[in-house]
N, CA and C atoms as an extended XYZ file, in Angstrom:
573
Properties=species:S:1:pos:R:3:atomname:S:1:resname:S:1:resid:I:1 pbc="F F F"
N       -30.243       96.585       -6.047 N   ALA     1
C       -31.624       96.826       -5.974 CA  ALA     1
C       -32.568       96.685       -7.351 C   ALA     1
N       -33.573       96.179       -7.123 N   ASN     2
C       -34.212       95.993       -8.430 CA  ASN     2
C       -34.956       97.119       -9.113 C   ASN     2
N       -34.970       98.374       -8.399 N   ASN     3
C       -35.542       99.561       -8.819 CA  ASN     3
C       -36.843       99.415       -9.373 C   ASN     3
N       -37.689       98.487       -8.861 N   GLY     4
C       -39.090       98.272       -9.378 CA  GLY     4
C       -39.387       97.512      -10.482 C   GLY     4
N       -38.175       96.735      -11.053 N   SER     5
C       -38.198       96.134      -12.192 CA  SER     5
C       -38.918       94.592      -12.049 C   SER     5
N       -39.716       94.237      -13.103 N   THR     6
C       -40.147       92.828      -13.037 CA  THR     6
C       -39.885       92.168      -14.378 C   THR     6
N       -40.150       90.828      -14.450 N   ASP     7
C       -40.177       90.129      -15.607 CA  ASP     7
C       -41.140       89.212      -15.560 C   ASP     7
N       -41.272       88.215      -16.582 N   ASN     8
C       -42.571       87.345      -16.640 CA  ASN     8
C       -42.675       86.370      -15.290 C   ASN     8
N       -41.818       86.386      -14.551 N   CYS     9
C       -41.863       85.502      -13.228 CA  CYS     9
C       -42.405       86.335      -12.001 C   CYS     9
N       -42.409       87.781      -12.128 N   GLY    10
C       -42.990       88.694      -11.006 CA  GLY    10
C       -41.629       89.496      -10.640 C   GLY    10
N       -41.740       90.047       -9.574 N   PRO    11
C       -40.723       91.098       -9.078 CA  PRO    11
C       -39.433       90.437       -9.080 C   PRO    11
N       -38.408       91.270       -9.538 N   VAL    12
C       -36.962       90.769       -9.664 CA  VAL    12
C       -36.187       91.200       -8.243 C   VAL    12
N       -35.647       90.288       -7.596 N   THR    13
C       -34.880       90.521       -6.459 CA  THR    13
C       -33.307       90.296       -6.854 C   THR    13
N       -32.517       90.897       -6.068 N   LEU    14
C       -31.132       90.609       -6.301 CA  LEU    14
C       -30.525       89.286       -5.994 C   LEU    14
N       -30.140       88.635       -7.031 N   VAL    15
C       -29.760       87.110       -6.801 CA  VAL    15
C       -28.630       86.768       -7.723 C   VAL    15
N       -27.837       85.821       -7.275 N   SER    16
C       -26.827       85.304       -8.321 CA  SER    16
C       -27.325       84.062       -9.070 C   SER    16
N       -27.292       84.273      -10.370 N   VAL    17
C       -27.685       83.033      -11.152 CA  VAL    17
C       -26.651       82.691      -12.169 C   VAL    17
N       -26.830       81.210      -12.623 N   VAL    18
C       -26.143       80.749      -13.706 CA  VAL    18
C       -26.971       80.874      -14.733 C   VAL    18
N       -26.810       81.781      -15.857 N   PRO    19
C       -27.696       82.126      -16.914 CA  PRO    19
C       -28.145       80.961      -17.740 C   PRO    19
N       -27.320       79.879      -17.869 N   SER    20
C       -27.707       78.974      -18.803 CA  SER    20
C       -28.882       78.024      -18.165 C   SER    20
N       -28.914       77.907      -16.793 N   THR    21
C       -29.718       76.918      -16.160 CA  THR    21
C       -30.935       77.629      -15.300 C   THR    21
N       -31.100       79.080      -15.211 N   PHE    22
C       -31.941       79.600      -14.417 CA  PHE    22
C       -33.113       79.749      -15.214 C   PHE    22
N       -34.288       79.558      -14.516 N   THR    23
C       -35.648       79.580      -15.092 CA  THR    23
C       -36.639       80.212      -14.094 C   THR    23
N       -37.747       80.466      -14.573 N   CYS    24
C       -38.911       80.882      -13.649 CA  CYS    24
C       -39.247       79.977      -12.576 C   CYS    24
N       -38.965       78.681      -12.776 N   ALA    25
C       -38.949       77.577      -11.640 CA  ALA    25
C       -38.223       77.789      -10.627 C   ALA    25
N       -37.169       78.632      -10.727 N   ASN    26
C       -36.119       78.719       -9.609 CA  ASN    26
C       -36.668       79.780       -8.586 C   ASN    26
N       -37.671       80.512       -8.936 N   ILE    27
C       -38.252       81.502       -8.196 CA  ILE    27
C       -39.555       80.998       -7.683 C   ILE    27
N       -39.474       80.982       -6.121 N   SER    28
C       -40.655       80.456       -5.430 CA  SER    28
C       -41.803       81.542       -5.181 C   SER    28
N       -42.917       81.207       -5.476 N   THR    29
C       -44.224       82.002       -5.289 CA  THR    29
C       -44.395       82.224       -3.888 C   THR    29
N       -44.779       83.502       -3.620 N   PRO    30
C       -44.992       83.808       -2.146 CA  PRO    30
C       -46.469       82.954       -1.851 C   PRO    30
N       -46.416       82.530       -0.477 N   ALA    31
C       -47.530       81.864       -0.171 CA  ALA    31
C       -48.580       82.903        0.089 C   ALA    31
N       -49.920       82.351       -0.199 N   THR    32
C       -51.097       83.126        0.033 CA  THR    32
C       -52.026       82.641        0.952 C   THR    32
N       -51.693       81.103        1.575 N   ASP    33
C       -52.379       80.719        2.473 CA  ASP    33
C       -51.750       79.669        3.177 C   ASP    33
N       -52.244       79.013        4.341 N   LEU    34
C       -51.589       77.854        5.004 CA  LEU    34
C       -51.462       76.481        4.162 C   LEU    34
N       -50.532       75.858        4.493 N   ILE    35
C       -50.437       74.668        3.877 CA  ILE    35
C       -50.102       73.446        4.913 C   ILE    35
N       -50.464       72.150        4.538 N   ILE    36
C       -49.989       71.128        5.482 CA  ILE    36
C       -48.576       70.863        5.087 C   ILE    36
N       -47.580       70.920        6.177 N   SER    37
C       -46.158       70.875        5.975 CA  SER    37
C       -45.567       69.708        6.263 C   SER    37
N       -46.306       68.773        7.072 N   GLU    38
C       -45.834       67.554        7.538 CA  GLU    38
C       -46.942       66.541        7.942 C   GLU    38
N       -46.906       65.362        7.329 N   TYR    39
C       -47.901       64.439        7.652 CA  TYR    39
C       -47.216       63.011        8.135 C   TYR    39
N       -47.411       62.664        9.374 N   VAL    40
C       -46.842       61.665       10.099 CA  VAL    40
C       -47.811       60.490       10.397 C   VAL    40
N       -47.610       59.508        9.589 N   GLU    41
C       -48.396       58.331        9.793 CA  GLU    41
C       -47.504       57.309       10.385 C   GLU    41
N       -47.386       57.226       11.970 N   GLY    42
C       -46.409       56.509       12.416 CA  GLY    42
C       -46.966       55.229       13.166 C   GLY    42
N       -46.157       54.609       13.930 N   SER    43
C       -46.568       53.517       14.563 CA  SER    43
C       -47.611       53.556       15.713 C   SER    43
N       -48.602       52.720       15.745 N   SER    44
C       -49.734       52.898       16.636 CA  SER    44
C       -50.461       54.238       16.407 C   SER    44
N       -50.592       54.874       17.552 N   ASN    45
C       -51.310       56.167       17.469 CA  ASN    45
C       -50.578       57.231       17.234 C   ASN    45
N       -49.269       57.211       16.807 N   ASN    46
C       -48.403       58.448       16.441 CA  ASN    46
C       -48.664       58.976       15.116 C   ASN    46
N       -49.610       59.748       15.131 N   LYS    47
C       -50.263       60.533       13.960 CA  LYS    47
C       -50.153       61.974       14.289 C   LYS    47
N       -49.565       62.447       13.276 N   TYR    48
C       -49.407       64.220       13.378 CA  TYR    48
C       -49.781       64.845       12.243 C   TYR    48
N       -50.176       66.030       12.178 N   ILE    49
C       -50.230       66.916       11.189 CA  ILE    49
C       -49.743       68.374       11.414 C   ILE    49
N       -48.754       68.843       10.757 N   GLU    50
C       -48.131       69.988       10.753 CA  GLU    50
C       -48.775       71.145        9.811 C   GLU    50
N       -48.949       72.180       10.194 N   ILE    51
C       -49.630       73.443        9.386 CA  ILE    51
C       -48.530       74.552        9.465 C   ILE    51
N       -48.323       75.080        8.307 N   TYR    52
C       -47.289       76.149        8.004 CA  TYR    52
C       -47.806       77.395        7.462 C   TYR    52
N       -47.382       78.400        8.326 N   ASN    53
C       -47.988       79.613        7.613 CA  ASN    53
C       -46.967       80.374        6.803 C   ASN    53
N       -46.850       80.300        5.620 N   GLY    54
C       -45.724       80.841        4.822 CA  GLY    54
C       -46.043       82.165        4.189 C   GLY    54
N       -47.218       82.788        4.623 N   THR    55
C       -47.469       83.999        4.441 CA  THR    55
C       -46.863       85.210        5.052 C   THR    55
N       -46.946       86.461        4.793 N   SER    56
C       -46.395       87.519        5.416 CA  SER    56
C       -47.145       88.208        6.716 C   SER    56
N       -48.433       87.550        6.949 N   ALA    57
C       -49.110       88.002        7.982 CA  ALA    57
C       -49.478       86.948        8.862 C   ALA    57
N       -49.882       87.335       10.123 N   SER    58
C       -50.530       86.433       11.154 CA  SER    58
C       -51.809       85.853       10.443 C   SER    58
N       -52.179       84.696       10.848 N   VAL    59
C       -53.406       84.016       10.307 CA  VAL    59
C       -54.336       83.556       11.535 C   VAL    59
N       -55.587       83.866       11.544 N   ASN    60
C       -56.518       83.424       12.487 CA  ASN    60
C       -56.804       81.985       12.257 C   ASN    60
N       -56.521       80.954       13.020 N   LEU    61
C       -56.690       79.526       12.734 CA  LEU    61
C       -58.153       79.406       13.008 C   LEU    61
N       -58.855       80.127       13.617 N   GLY    62
C       -60.309       79.957       13.748 CA  GLY    62
C       -61.157       79.903       12.423 C   GLY    62
N       -60.475       80.326       11.377 N   ASP    63
C       -61.027       80.409       10.020 CA  ASP    63
C       -60.910       79.072        9.370 C   ASP    63
N       -60.324       78.008        9.988 N   TYR    64
C       -59.852       76.836        9.394 CA  TYR    64
C       -60.300       75.620       10.109 C   TYR    64
N       -60.679       74.538        9.358 N   ARG    65
C       -61.078       73.256       10.008 CA  ARG    65
C       -60.080       72.288        9.428 C   ARG    65
N       -59.732       71.351       10.339 N   LEU    66
C       -58.969       69.986       10.000 CA  LEU    66
C       -59.912       68.896        9.760 C   LEU    66
N       -59.951       68.319        8.518 N   ARG    67
C       -60.948       67.428        8.359 CA  ARG    67
C       -60.255       66.035        7.865 C   ARG    67
N       -60.789       64.930        8.374 N   ASN    68
C       -60.324       63.516        8.087 CA  ASN    68
C       -61.540       62.783        7.244 C   ASN    68
N       -61.180       62.353        6.103 N   TYR    69
C       -62.091       61.625        5.408 CA  TYR    69
C       -61.657       60.188        5.195 C   TYR    69
N       -62.288       59.336        6.235 N   SER    70
C       -61.785       57.970        6.349 CA  SER    70
C       -62.216       57.053        5.326 C   SER    70
N       -61.340       56.088        4.927 N   ASN    71
C       -61.715       55.068        4.119 CA  ASN    71
C       -62.582       55.134        2.872 C   ASN    71
N       -62.221       56.364        2.189 N   GLY    72
C       -62.804       56.744        0.819 CA  GLY    72
C       -64.182       57.531        1.023 C   GLY    72
N       -64.634       57.800        2.361 N   ASN    73
C       -65.728       58.618        2.322 CA  ASN    73
C       -65.693       60.074        1.770 C   ASN    73
N       -66.860       60.598        1.216 N   SER    74
C       -66.888       62.032        0.719 CA  SER    74
C       -67.346       62.848        1.362 C   SER    74
N       -67.736       62.617        2.653 N   THR    75
C       -68.122       63.556        3.710 CA  THR    75
C       -67.129       63.209        4.950 C   THR    75
N       -66.690       64.403        5.797 N   PRO    76
C       -65.670       64.130        6.747 CA  PRO    76
C       -66.245       63.188        7.855 C   PRO    76
N       -65.415       62.166        8.336 N   ASN    77
C       -65.498       61.516        9.594 CA  ASN    77
C       -65.417       62.461       10.766 C   ASN    77
N       -64.215       63.238       10.623 N   PHE    78
C       -63.957       64.066       11.858 CA  PHE    78
C       -63.664       65.599       11.202 C   PHE    78
N       -64.086       66.371       11.997 N   ASP    79
C       -64.141       67.989       11.402 CA  ASP    79
C       -63.917       68.778       12.576 C   ASP    79
N       -62.564       69.274       12.732 N   ASN    80
C       -62.250       70.137       14.052 CA  ASN    80
C       -62.112       71.460       13.572 C   ASN    80
N       -62.724       72.469       14.243 N   LEU    81
C       -62.317       73.904       13.926 CA  LEU    81
C       -61.236       74.119       14.720 C   LEU    81
N       -60.284       74.796       14.256 N   LEU    82
C       -58.965       75.147       14.853 CA  LEU    82
C       -59.169       76.408       15.643 C   LEU    82
N       -58.165       76.947       16.390 N   SER    83
C       -58.186       78.108       17.308 CA  SER    83
C       -56.845       78.638       17.345 C   SER    83
N       -56.722       79.844       17.777 N   GLY    84
C       -55.560       80.441       17.998 CA  GLY    84
C       -55.046       81.310       16.718 C   GLY    84
N       -53.705       81.876       16.762 N   THR    85
C       -53.169       82.781       15.710 CA  THR    85
C       -51.841       81.919       15.367 C   THR    85
N       -51.615       81.964       14.057 N   LEU    86
C       -50.159       81.372       13.575 CA  LEU    86
C       -49.437       82.519       13.024 C   LEU    86
N       -48.437       82.780       13.560 N   ALA    87
C       -47.529       83.930       13.159 CA  ALA    87
C       -46.806       83.565       11.636 C   ALA    87
N       -46.662       84.616       10.919 N   PRO    88
C       -45.901       84.341        9.688 CA  PRO    88
C       -44.567       83.557        9.929 C   PRO    88
N       -44.425       82.626        9.107 N   GLY    89
C       -43.259       81.678        9.222 CA  GLY    89
C       -43.362       80.525       10.236 C   GLY    89
N       -44.428       80.545       11.071 N   ALA    90
C       -44.510       79.679       12.098 CA  ALA    90
C       -45.317       78.498       11.648 C   ALA    90
N       -45.140       77.339       12.459 N   THR    91
C       -46.094       76.053       12.268 CA  THR    91
C       -46.714       75.700       13.666 C   THR    91
N       -47.847       75.053       13.410 N   VAL    92
C       -48.497       74.378       14.531 CA  VAL    92
C       -48.600       72.862       14.313 C   VAL    92
N       -48.472       72.147       15.301 N   VAL    93
C       -48.672       70.694       15.234 CA  VAL    93
C       -49.827       70.052       15.989 C   VAL    93
N       -50.657       69.344       15.257 N   TYR    94
C       -51.832       68.672       15.817 CA  TYR    94
C       -51.520       67.290       16.002 C   TYR    94
N       -51.984       66.467       16.956 N   ARG    95
C       -51.729       65.180       17.165 CA  ARG    95
C       -52.853       64.238       17.725 C   ARG    95
N       -52.779       63.035       17.467 N   ASN    96
C       -53.553       61.934       18.045 CA  ASN    96
C       -53.545       62.181       19.536 C   ASN    96
N       -54.511       61.911       20.300 N   THR    97
C       -54.425       62.093       21.917 CA  THR    97
C       -53.425       61.084       22.429 C   THR    97
N       -53.194       59.892       21.681 N   SER    98
C       -52.269       58.947       22.236 CA  SER    98
C       -50.887       59.027       21.520 C   SER    98
N       -50.597       60.132       20.860 N   ALA    99
C       -49.228       60.189       20.251 CA  ALA    99
C       -48.258       60.577       21.098 C   ALA    99
N       -46.938       59.958       21.120 N   THR   100
C       -45.809       60.192       21.944 CA  THR   100
C       -44.627       60.443       21.522 C   THR   100
N       -44.271       60.422       20.226 N   ILE   101
C       -42.813       60.389       19.635 CA  ILE   101
C       -42.446       61.929       19.341 C   ILE   101
N       -43.265       62.895       19.310 N   TYR   102
C       -42.846       64.243       19.318 CA  TYR   102
C       -42.951       64.925       20.542 C   TYR   102
N       -41.948       65.530       20.984 N   GLY   103
C       -41.901       66.046       22.307 CA  GLY   103
C       -42.110       67.601       22.261 C   GLY   103
N       -42.282       68.197       21.131 N   GLY   104
C       -42.593       69.653       21.053 CA  GLY   104
C       -43.859       70.041       21.389 C   GLY   104
N       -44.293       71.080       21.339 N   ALA   105
C       -45.520       71.733       21.526 CA  ALA   105
C       -46.553       71.167       20.474 C   ALA   105
N       -47.731       70.511       21.023 N   SER   106
C       -48.774       70.117       19.961 CA  SER   106
C       -50.194       70.055       20.511 C   SER   106
N       -51.032       70.014       19.835 N   THR   107
C       -52.528       70.314       20.446 CA  THR   107
C       -53.262       68.817       19.636 C   THR   107
N       -53.990       68.304       20.658 N   VAL   108
C       -54.915       67.121       20.235 CA  VAL   108
C       -56.017       67.459       19.517 C   VAL   108
N       -56.270       66.664       18.395 N   GLN   109
C       -57.461       66.990       17.593 CA  GLN   109
C       -57.943       65.498       17.296 C   GLN   109
N       -59.343       65.489       17.431 N   THR   110
C       -60.102       64.248       17.195 CA  THR   110
C       -59.814       63.680       15.716 C   THR   110
N       -59.487       64.581       14.658 N   SER   111
C       -59.322       64.420       13.394 CA  SER   111
C       -58.085       63.500       13.065 C   SER   111
N       -57.151       63.517       13.924 N   ILE   112
C       -55.865       62.868       13.851 CA  ILE   112
C       -55.898       61.545       14.285 C   ILE   112
N       -56.625       60.679       13.496 N   VAL   113
C       -57.003       59.229       13.686 CA  VAL   113
C       -56.734       58.457       12.435 C   VAL   113
N       -56.018       59.080       11.444 N   PHE   114
C       -55.917       58.646       10.108 CA  PHE   114
C       -55.003       57.475       10.076 C   PHE   114
N       -55.141       56.772        9.084 N   ASN   115
C       -54.264       55.574        8.637 CA  ASN   115
C       -53.875       56.064        7.144 C   ASN   115
N       -53.154       55.249        6.395 N   GLY   116
C       -52.491       55.567        5.192 CA  GLY   116
C       -53.476       55.731        3.925 C   GLY   116
N       -54.779       55.298        4.419 N   ASN   117
C       -55.938       55.398        3.175 CA  ASN   117
C       -56.712       56.481        3.528 C   ASN   117
N       -56.486       57.458        4.428 N   ASP   118
C       -57.631       58.503        4.953 CA  ASP   118
C       -57.090       59.784        4.188 C   ASP   118
N       -57.919       60.434        3.642 N   ALA   119
C       -57.615       61.837        3.043 CA  ALA   119
C       -57.621       62.818        4.383 C   ALA   119
N       -56.661       63.686        4.344 N   MET   120
C       -56.700       64.772        5.296 CA  MET   120
C       -56.687       66.061        4.524 C   MET   120
N       -57.560       66.974        5.124 N   VAL   121
C       -57.824       68.262        4.405 CA  VAL   121
C       -57.744       69.431        5.449 C   VAL   121
N       -57.282       70.491        4.743 N   LEU   122
C       -57.202       71.906        5.666 CA  LEU   122
C       -58.296       72.505        4.803 C   LEU   122
N       -59.255       73.020        5.584 N   PHE   123
C       -60.600       73.725        4.850 CA  PHE   123
C       -60.658       75.149        5.442 C   PHE   123
N       -60.759       76.002        4.685 N   LYS   124
C       -60.971       77.401        5.055 CA  LYS   124
C       -62.476       77.855        5.073 C   LYS   124
N       -62.929       78.248        6.255 N   VAL   125
C       -64.330       78.466        6.658 CA  VAL   125
C       -64.719       79.615        5.814 C   VAL   125
N       -64.116       80.798        5.703 N   SER   126
C       -64.564       81.968        5.264 CA  SER   126
C       -64.671       81.947        3.721 C   SER   126
N       -64.069       81.178        3.013 N   THR   127
C       -64.188       80.929        1.578 CA  THR   127
C       -64.923       79.712        1.178 C   THR   127
N       -65.161       78.876        2.247 N   GLY   128
C       -65.834       77.605        1.932 CA  GLY   128
C       -65.070       76.750        0.967 C   GLY   128
N       -63.585       76.757        1.035 N   THR   129
C       -62.832       75.903        0.278 CA  THR   129
C       -61.553       75.090        0.838 C   THR   129
N       -61.257       74.074        0.231 N   ASN   130
C       -60.052       73.511        0.613 CA  ASN   130
C       -58.846       74.347        0.374 C   ASN   130
N       -57.865       74.441        1.345 N   VAL   131
C       -56.712       74.973        1.039 CA  VAL   131
C       -55.605       74.031        0.831 C   VAL   131
N       -55.733       72.758        1.424 N   ASP   132
C       -54.659       71.675        1.116 CA  ASP   132
C       -55.382       70.294        1.330 C   ASP   132
N       -55.027       69.522        0.385 N   ILE   133
C       -55.501       67.978        0.561 CA  ILE   133
C       -54.316       67.178        0.501 C   ILE   133
N       -54.201       66.251        1.492 N   VAL   134
C       -53.387       65.070        1.471 CA  VAL   134
C       -54.123       63.866        1.007 C   VAL   134
N       -53.884       63.229       -0.114 N   GLY   135
C       -54.632       62.043       -0.634 CA  GLY   135
C       -55.569       62.562       -1.582 C   GLY   135
N       -56.687       61.706       -1.531 N   ARG   136
C       -57.956       62.189       -2.445 CA  ARG   136
C       -59.065       61.916       -1.695 C   ARG   136
N       -60.077       62.893       -1.478 N   ILE   137
C       -61.334       62.784       -0.892 CA  ILE   137
C       -62.123       61.881       -1.827 C   ILE   137
N       -62.878       60.848       -1.073 N   GLY   138
C       -63.733       60.049       -1.852 CA  GLY   138
C       -63.035       58.826       -2.448 C   GLY   138
N       -61.702       58.629       -2.167 N   GLU   139
C       -61.065       57.407       -2.664 CA  GLU   139
C       -60.543       56.477       -1.562 C   GLU   139
N       -60.669       55.371       -1.638 N   ASP   140
C       -59.998       54.515       -0.697 CA  ASP   140
C       -58.965       53.835       -1.583 C   ASP   140
N       -57.600       54.027       -1.190 N   PRO   141
C       -56.620       53.315       -2.226 CA  PRO   141
C       -56.345       51.917       -1.792 C   PRO   141
N       -57.029       51.359       -0.879 N   GLY   142
C       -56.616       50.162       -0.180 CA  GLY   142
C       -55.759       50.540        1.160 C   GLY   142
N       -54.558       50.153        1.302 N   THR   143
C       -53.725       50.347        2.575 CA  THR   143
C       -53.073       51.908        2.480 C   THR   143
N       -52.849       52.436        1.321 N   ALA   144
C       -52.272       53.625        1.206 CA  ALA   144
C       -52.032       54.088       -0.174 C   ALA   144
N       -51.882       55.545       -0.428 N   TRP   145
C       -51.468       56.077       -1.668 CA  TRP   145
C       -50.002       55.797       -1.775 C   TRP   145
N       -49.428       55.361       -2.986 N   THR   146
C       -48.094       55.025       -3.119 CA  THR   146
C       -47.425       55.792       -4.436 C   THR   146
N       -46.196       55.768       -4.399 N   GLY   147
C       -45.441       56.405       -5.565 CA  GLY   147
C       -44.098       55.718       -5.727 C   GLY   147
N       -43.481       55.839       -6.803 N   ALA   148
C       -42.147       55.464       -7.136 CA  ALA   148
C       -41.115       55.937       -6.075 C   ALA   148
N       -40.171       54.945       -5.711 N   GLY   149
C       -39.141       55.327       -4.837 CA  GLY   149
C       -39.568       54.973       -3.249 C   GLY   149
N       -40.542       54.070       -3.106 N   GLY   150
C       -40.777       53.853       -1.915 CA  GLY   150
C       -42.022       54.723       -1.239 C   GLY   150
N       -42.453       55.616       -1.977 N   TYR   151
C       -43.373       56.755       -1.381 CA  TYR   151
C       -44.736       55.834       -0.961 C   TYR   151
N       -45.209       56.298        0.374 N   SER   152
C       -46.481       55.535        0.878 CA  SER   152
C       -46.954       56.587        1.740 C   SER   152
N       -48.172       56.596        1.849 N   THR   153
C       -48.958       57.385        3.003 CA  THR   153
C       -49.080       56.419        4.331 C   THR   153
N       -48.722       55.255        4.328 N   GLU   154
C       -48.741       54.379        5.406 CA  GLU   154
C       -47.390       54.118        6.030 C   GLU   154
N       -47.257       54.334        7.213 N   ASN   155
C       -46.177       53.945        8.045 CA  ASN   155
C       -44.790       54.744        7.644 C   ASN   155
N       -45.253       56.047        7.054 N   LYS   156
C       -44.256       57.022        6.647 CA  LYS   156
C       -44.496       58.324        7.195 C   LYS   156
N       -43.236       59.289        7.125 N   THR   157
C       -43.694       60.789        7.431 CA  THR   157
C       -43.348       61.397        6.004 C   THR   157
N       -44.200       62.293        5.825 N   LEU   158
C       -43.958       63.134        4.652 CA  LEU   158
C       -43.931       64.527        4.842 C   LEU   158
N       -42.948       65.064        4.459 N   ARG   159
C       -42.647       66.638        4.760 CA  ARG   159
C       -42.641       67.278        3.409 C   ARG   159
N       -43.293       68.487        3.391 N   ARG   160
C       -43.320       69.374        2.101 CA  ARG   160
C       -42.005       69.849        2.005 C   ARG   160
N       -41.721       69.882        0.541 N   LYS   161
C       -40.584       70.284        0.010 CA  LYS   161
C       -40.632       71.722        0.199 C   LYS   161
N       -39.430       72.335        0.414 N   SER   162
C       -39.276       73.782        0.896 CA  SER   162
C       -39.602       74.716       -0.244 C   SER   162
N       -39.692       74.377       -1.407 N   ASN   163
C       -39.990       75.262       -2.518 CA  ASN   163
C       -41.564       75.173       -2.984 C   ASN   163
N       -42.361       74.366       -2.021 N   ILE   164
C       -43.828       74.346       -2.238 CA  ILE   164
C       -44.461       75.511       -1.348 C   ILE   164
N       -45.302       76.374       -1.875 N   SER   165
C       -45.711       77.575       -1.178 CA  SER   165
C       -47.329       77.530       -1.127 C   SER   165
N       -47.822       76.596       -2.092 N   SER   166
C       -49.431       76.455       -1.956 CA  SER   166
C       -49.852       75.076       -1.888 C   SER   166
N       -51.026       74.834       -1.352 N   GLY   167
C       -51.597       73.410       -1.235 CA  GLY   167
C       -52.445       73.194       -2.439 C   GLY   167
N       -52.803       71.887       -2.241 N   VAL   168
C       -53.538       71.256       -3.355 CA  VAL   168
C       -55.099       71.682       -2.925 C   VAL   168
N       -55.806       72.573       -3.736 N   THR   169
C       -56.992       73.162       -3.425 CA  THR   169
C       -58.089       72.418       -4.323 C   THR   169
N       -57.855       71.555       -5.254 N   VAL   170
C       -58.879       70.883       -6.036 CA  VAL   170
C       -58.584       69.363       -5.758 C   VAL   170
N       -59.619       68.641       -5.430 N   ASN   171
C       -59.604       67.291       -5.142 CA  ASN   171
C       -59.106       66.429       -6.502 C   ASN   171
N       -57.803       65.668       -6.362 N   PRO   172
C       -57.477       65.173       -7.572 CA  PRO   172
C       -58.655       64.285       -8.187 C   PRO   172
N       -58.359       64.031       -9.554 N   SER   173
C       -59.427       63.156      -10.346 CA  SER   173
C       -59.230       61.715       -9.779 C   SER   173
N       -57.920       61.326       -9.509 N   SER   174
C       -57.603       60.081       -8.913 CA  SER   174
C       -56.200       59.992       -8.312 C   SER   174
N       -56.031       59.371       -7.355 N   GLY   175
C       -54.751       59.098       -6.641 CA  GLY   175
C       -54.274       60.375       -5.922 C   GLY   175
N       -52.943       60.438       -5.769 N   PHE   176
C       -52.361       61.429       -4.925 CA  PHE   176
C       -51.304       61.988       -5.964 C   PHE   176
N       -51.492       62.709       -6.815 N   PRO   177
C       -50.509       63.071       -7.734 CA  PRO   177
C       -49.260       63.872       -7.420 C   PRO   177
N       -49.602       64.470       -6.330 N   THR   178
C       -48.401       65.313       -5.784 CA  THR   178
C       -47.479       64.664       -4.899 C   THR   178
N       -47.793       63.512       -4.615 N   LEU   179
C       -47.042       62.687       -3.426 CA  LEU   179
C       -45.552       62.681       -3.657 C   LEU   179
N       -45.038       62.317       -5.014 N   THR   180
C       -43.654       62.230       -5.236 CA  THR   180
C       -43.067       63.599       -5.605 C   THR   180
N       -43.966       64.525       -6.102 N   LYS   181
C       -43.484       65.925       -6.571 CA  LYS   181
C       -43.232       66.930       -5.565 C   LYS   181
N       -44.213       66.854       -4.508 N   GLU   182
C       -44.206       67.933       -3.507 CA  GLU   182
C       -43.784       67.509       -2.198 C   GLU   182
N       -43.418       66.245       -1.839 N   TRP   183
C       -43.064       65.778       -0.499 CA  TRP   183
C       -41.882       65.139       -0.519 C   TRP   183
N       -41.119       65.048        0.622 N   GLU   184
C       -39.941       64.291        0.925 CA  GLU   184
C       -40.356       63.220        1.782 C   GLU   184
N       -39.905       62.085        1.664 N   LEU   185
C       -40.211       60.893        2.379 CA  LEU   185
C       -39.223       60.465        3.257 C   LEU   185
N       -39.694       60.234        4.590 N   PHE   186
C       -38.953       59.700        5.619 CA  PHE   186
C       -39.675       58.530        6.449 C   PHE   186
N       -38.818       57.654        6.928 N   ASN   187
C       -39.254       56.355        7.593 CA  ASN   187
C       -40.322       56.614        8.769 C   ASN   187
N       -40.928       55.571        9.047 N   ILE   188
C       -41.804       55.434       10.137 CA  ILE   188
C       -41.198       56.200       11.380 C   ILE   188
N       -42.125       57.097       12.113 N   ASP   189
C       -41.737       57.774       13.473 CA  ASP   189
C       -40.633       58.766       13.444 C   ASP   189
N       -40.387       59.126       12.218 N   VAL   190
C       -39.416       60.235       12.043 CA  VAL   190
C       -40.163       61.536       11.981 C   VAL   190
N       -39.929       62.457       13.115 N   VAL   191
C       -40.538       63.581       13.163 CA  VAL   191
C       -39.682       64.829       13.374 C   VAL   191
């Protein structure tokens, strides 16, 4: 037990560590809001966005909008108010109306019409802030944002790394700087 102790990383929990390699980076920060946990830019209309609730409480999805900023636009081309409740640790999947490769539960949203060069944003209504951004609002990167190792937002699936607990809340000054740092890369149509 930690007997209420803390260090400069936050509360201490009972863990086994290798003292020479353990740093504060090994402790994940508890989530305080929703994040986009998967981005699927698949063949044809196979487009999906998965949202994850890593917080410890149920979240009212009616306080969020899913926005699509197409081809470098700085105002949303599509802006969907979400609905329902998302339990702690749960995900919800939104899809293009013609998407077929994922057989699980999903909800059609008009904003899920992106290509590799369209920013996708999870926006929180009550605070008037972006809670997560995929890409960069107001930038058209050509066909896709790309990174070393074959990373691309076109014809790929991106899944958030398990140690990421908060989204990109400030629009990047250029490009998609978290692409290779916060996402795992999968081939086209992997869901």
